[in-house]
PDB file of C-alpha atoms in Angstrom:
ATOM      1  CA  MET A   1      23.461  51.987 160.777  1.00 63.00           C
ATOM      2  CA  ALA A   2      25.292  53.765 157.953  1.00 80.00           C
ATOM      3  CA  ASP A   3      24.804  53.214 154.234  1.00 89.00           C
ATOM      4  CA  LEU A   4      26.912  50.265 153.058  1.00 91.00           C
ATOM      5  CA  LEU A   5      28.428  49.424 149.710  1.00 92.00           C
ATOM      6  CA  VAL A   6      27.971  45.662 149.299  1.00 92.00           C
ATOM      7  CA  ASP A   7      28.439  43.155 146.514  1.00 93.00           C
ATOM      8  CA  HIS A   8      25.527  40.966 145.462  1.00 91.00           C
ATOM      9  CA  HIS A   9      26.493  38.440 142.801  1.00 90.00           C
ATOM     10  CA  GLY A  10      29.010  40.761 141.183  1.00 94.00           C
ATOM     11  CA  THR A  11      26.814  43.874 141.372  1.00 95.00           C
ATOM     12  CA  ALA A  12      27.849  46.767 143.624  1.00 95.00           C
ATOM     13  CA  VAL A  13      24.840  47.837 145.695  1.00 96.00           C
ATOM     14  CA  LEU A  14      24.607  50.909 147.914  1.00 95.00           C
ATOM     15  CA  ALA A  15      22.322  49.604 150.680  1.00 95.00           C
ATOM     16  CA  CYS A  16      20.888  52.721 152.296  1.00 96.00           C
ATOM     17  CA  SER A  17      20.139  52.810 155.989  1.00 95.00           C
ATOM     18  CA  THR A  18      16.606  53.164 157.296  1.00 95.00           C
ATOM     19  CA  ASP A  19      17.919  55.807 159.727  1.00 93.00           C
ATOM     20  CA  GLY A  20      18.753  58.393 157.089  1.00 91.00           C
ATOM     21  CA  PRO A  21      16.841  61.555 156.281  1.00 93.00           C
ATOM     22  CA  SER A  22      13.673  61.457 154.237  1.00 96.00           C
ATOM     23  CA  ILE A  23      13.885  61.687 150.458  1.00 97.00           C
ATOM     24  CA  ALA A  24      11.218  64.269 149.592  1.00 97.00           C
ATOM     25  CA  THR A  25      12.670  66.069 146.565  1.00 97.00           C
ATOM     26  CA  VAL A  26      14.902  65.498 143.565  1.00 96.00           C
ATOM     27  CA  GLN A  27      17.651  67.411 145.352  1.00 96.00           C
ATOM     28  CA  ASP A  28      17.337  65.051 148.339  1.00 96.00           C
ATOM     29  CA  ALA A  29      17.786  62.105 145.968  1.00 95.00           C
ATOM     30  CA  LEU A  30      20.830  63.731 144.386  1.00 93.00           C
ATOM     31  CA  ASP A  31      22.406  64.549 147.743  1.00 92.00           C
ATOM     32  CA  GLN A  32      21.558  61.408 149.693  1.00 90.00           C
ATOM     33  CA  LEU A  33      21.348  58.659 147.090  1.00 91.00           C
ATOM     34  CA  ILE A  34      22.968  59.489 143.783  1.00 90.00           C
ATOM     35  CA  GLY A  35      25.983  61.368 145.167  1.00 87.00           C
ATOM     36  CA  PRO A  36      26.981  58.587 147.566  1.00 83.00           C
ATOM     37  CA  ALA A  37      26.447  56.016 144.804  1.00 82.00           C
ATOM     38  CA  PHE A  38      29.480  57.396 143.013  1.00 84.00           C
ATOM     39  CA  GLN A  39      31.529  55.352 145.487  1.00 83.00           C
ATOM     40  CA  GLY A  40      31.165  52.630 142.870  1.00 89.00           C
ATOM     41  CA  ALA A  41      27.573  51.441 143.154  1.00 93.00           C
ATOM     42  CA  GLU A  42      25.550  50.260 140.195  1.00 95.00           C
ATOM     43  CA  VAL A  43      22.376  49.849 142.241  1.00 96.00           C
ATOM     44  CA  VAL A  44      20.966  52.042 145.010  1.00 97.00           C
ATOM     45  CA  ALA A  45      18.680  50.153 147.417  1.00 97.00           C
ATOM     46  CA  VAL A  46      16.631  52.626 149.435  1.00 97.00           C
ATOM     47  CA  PRO A  47      14.201  51.606 152.171  1.00 98.00           C
ATOM     48  CA  ALA A  48      10.619  52.549 151.290  1.00 98.00           C
ATOM     49  CA  GLU A  49      10.245  54.335 154.625  1.00 97.00           C
ATOM     50  CA  ARG A  50      12.970  56.802 153.592  1.00 98.00           C
ATOM     51  CA  LEU A  51      10.843  57.956 150.653  1.00 98.00           C
ATOM     52  CA  ASP A  52       8.378  60.729 151.365  1.00 98.00           C
ATOM     53  CA  ASP A  53       4.727  59.833 150.770  1.00 97.00           C
ATOM     54  CA  ARG A  54       4.707  62.188 147.770  1.00 97.00           C
ATOM     55  CA  PHE A  55       7.040  59.760 145.976  1.00 98.00           C
ATOM     56  CA  PHE A  56       4.251  57.179 145.979  1.00 98.00           C
ATOM     57  CA  ASP A  57       1.571  59.677 144.903  1.00 97.00           C
ATOM     58  CA  LEU A  58       2.377  59.696 141.202  1.00 97.00           C
ATOM     59  CA  SER A  59       0.276  62.816 140.590  1.00 96.00           C
ATOM     60  CA  THR A  60       2.927  64.898 142.396  1.00 97.00           C
ATOM     61  CA  GLY A  61       5.618  64.089 139.820  1.00 97.00           C
ATOM     62  CA  VAL A  62       8.204  63.427 142.537  1.00 97.00           C
ATOM     63  CA  ALA A  63       8.721  59.777 141.584  1.00 97.00           C
ATOM     64  CA  GLY A  64       8.995  60.600 137.897  1.00 97.00           C
ATOM     65  CA  ALA A  65      11.595  63.286 138.517  1.00 97.00           C
ATOM     66  CA  ILE A  66      13.670  61.075 140.824  1.00 97.00           C
ATOM     67  CA  LEU A  67      13.464  58.087 138.488  1.00 97.00           C
ATOM     68  CA  GLN A  68      14.578  60.311 135.613  1.00 96.00           C
ATOM     69  CA  LYS A  69      17.672  61.405 137.596  1.00 96.00           C
ATOM     70  CA  PHE A  70      18.597  57.777 138.210  1.00 96.00           C
ATOM     71  CA  SER A  71      18.222  57.106 134.507  1.00 94.00           C
ATOM     72  CA  ASN A  72      20.326  60.155 133.610  1.00 94.00           C
ATOM     73  CA  TYR A  73      23.138  58.963 135.890  1.00 93.00           C
ATOM     74  CA  ARG A  74      22.773  55.366 134.676  1.00 94.00           C
ATOM     75  CA  LEU A  75      22.075  54.037 138.140  1.00 95.00           C
ATOM     76  CA  ARG A  76      19.511  51.436 139.065  1.00 97.00           C
ATOM     77  CA  LEU A  77      17.048  52.176 141.871  1.00 97.00           C
ATOM     78  CA  VAL A  78      15.528  49.542 144.106  1.00 98.00           C
ATOM     79  CA  VAL A  79      12.830  50.473 146.609  1.00 98.00           C
ATOM     80  CA  VAL A  80      13.042  48.004 149.467  1.00 98.00           C
ATOM     81  CA  GLY A  81      10.200  47.289 151.868  1.00 98.00           C
ATOM     82  CA  ASP A  82       6.461  47.125 152.297  1.00 98.00           C
ATOM     83  CA  ILE A  83       4.564  49.616 150.138  1.00 98.00           C
ATOM     84  CA  THR A  84       1.158  47.938 150.552  1.00 98.00           C
ATOM     85  CA  ARG A  85      -0.554  51.051 151.927  1.00 97.00           C
ATOM     86  CA  HIS A  86       0.692  53.135 149.006  1.00 98.00           C
ATOM     87  CA  LEU A  87      -0.454  50.520 146.501  1.00 98.00           C
ATOM     88  CA  ALA A  88      -3.915  50.441 148.070  1.00 97.00           C
ATOM     89  CA  ALA A  89      -4.208  54.240 147.864  1.00 96.00           C
ATOM     90  CA  SER A  90      -3.349  54.550 144.185  1.00 95.00           C
ATOM     91  CA  ALA A  91      -4.771  53.337 140.909  1.00 94.00           C
ATOM     92  CA  ALA A  92      -1.565  54.096 138.980  1.00 96.00           C
ATOM     93  CA  LEU A  93       1.146  52.957 141.396  1.00 98.00           C
ATOM     94  CA  PRO A  94       0.436  49.209 141.065  1.00 98.00           C
ATOM     95  CA  ASP A  95       0.884  49.559 137.299  1.00 97.00           C
ATOM     96  CA  LEU A  96       4.196  51.381 137.748  1.00 97.00           C
ATOM     97  CA  VAL A  97       5.459  48.741 140.181  1.00 98.00           C
ATOM     98  CA  ARG A  98       4.410  45.874 137.917  1.00 98.00           C
ATOM     99  CA  GLU A  99       6.025  47.434 134.834  1.00 97.00           C
ATOM    100  CA  ALA A 100       9.173  48.476 136.717  1.00 97.00           C
ATOM    101  CA  ASN A 101       9.655  44.991 138.141  1.00 98.00           C
ATOM    102  CA  GLN A 102       9.573  43.551 134.624  1.00 97.00           C
ATOM    103  CA  GLY A 103      12.479  45.775 133.621  1.00 96.00           C
ATOM    104  CA  ARG A 104      16.078  46.101 134.714  1.00 95.00           C
ATOM    105  CA  ASP A 105      16.503  49.637 136.064  1.00 96.00           C
ATOM    106  CA  ILE A 106      13.842  50.118 138.754  1.00 97.00           C
ATOM    107  CA  TRP A 107      12.586  47.454 141.094  1.00 98.00           C
ATOM    108  CA  PHE A 108      10.330  47.287 144.113  1.00 98.00           C
ATOM    109  CA  VAL A 109      11.255  44.382 146.406  1.00 98.00           C
ATOM    110  CA  ALA A 110      10.186  43.204 149.843  1.00 98.00           C
ATOM    111  CA  ASP A 111      13.666  43.033 151.383  1.00 97.00           C
ATOM    112  CA  LEU A 112      17.385  42.857 150.642  1.00 95.00           C
ATOM    113  CA  ASP A 113      17.213  39.063 150.345  1.00 96.00           C
ATOM    114  CA  ALA A 114      14.715  39.474 147.488  1.00 97.00           C
ATOM    115  CA  LEU A 115      17.079  41.963 145.853  1.00 97.00           C
ATOM    116  CA  ALA A 116      20.000  39.543 146.158  1.00 96.00           C
ATOM    117  CA  ALA A 117      17.877  36.785 144.616  1.00 96.00           C
ATOM    118  CA  ARG A 118      16.955  38.986 141.654  1.00 95.00           C
ATOM    119  CA  LEU A 119      20.568  39.966 141.117  1.00 95.00           C
ATOM    120  CA  ALA A 120      21.562  36.293 141.192  1.00 94.00           C
ATOM    121  CA  GLY A 121      19.519  35.862 138.023  1.00 80.00           C
TER     122      GLY A 121
END
């Protein structure tokens, strides 16, 4: 399945396919997520399985660098899917997820239905 630009309650969302290449570096995020988002998306919803394990290991700095790029380009990032194993392996990641989910720019959700519900307000 290809990435799709969809509308959820008036918000343009680039729903990324699970089939795509892994996002392991900032350049991968620029090429595969941020670049395609310029088709008109406000939100990029990327399946958790597309993100390299280093994204979830906050000590690597990969997540911070990718999140900063999204902020610089004024795009919202939503990680979609089960990240339970990553949460269990990290002391810091649960804090990041909790804080991010209280904000507006970065969310971690279980599925696209949960994203649509959040966008509905």
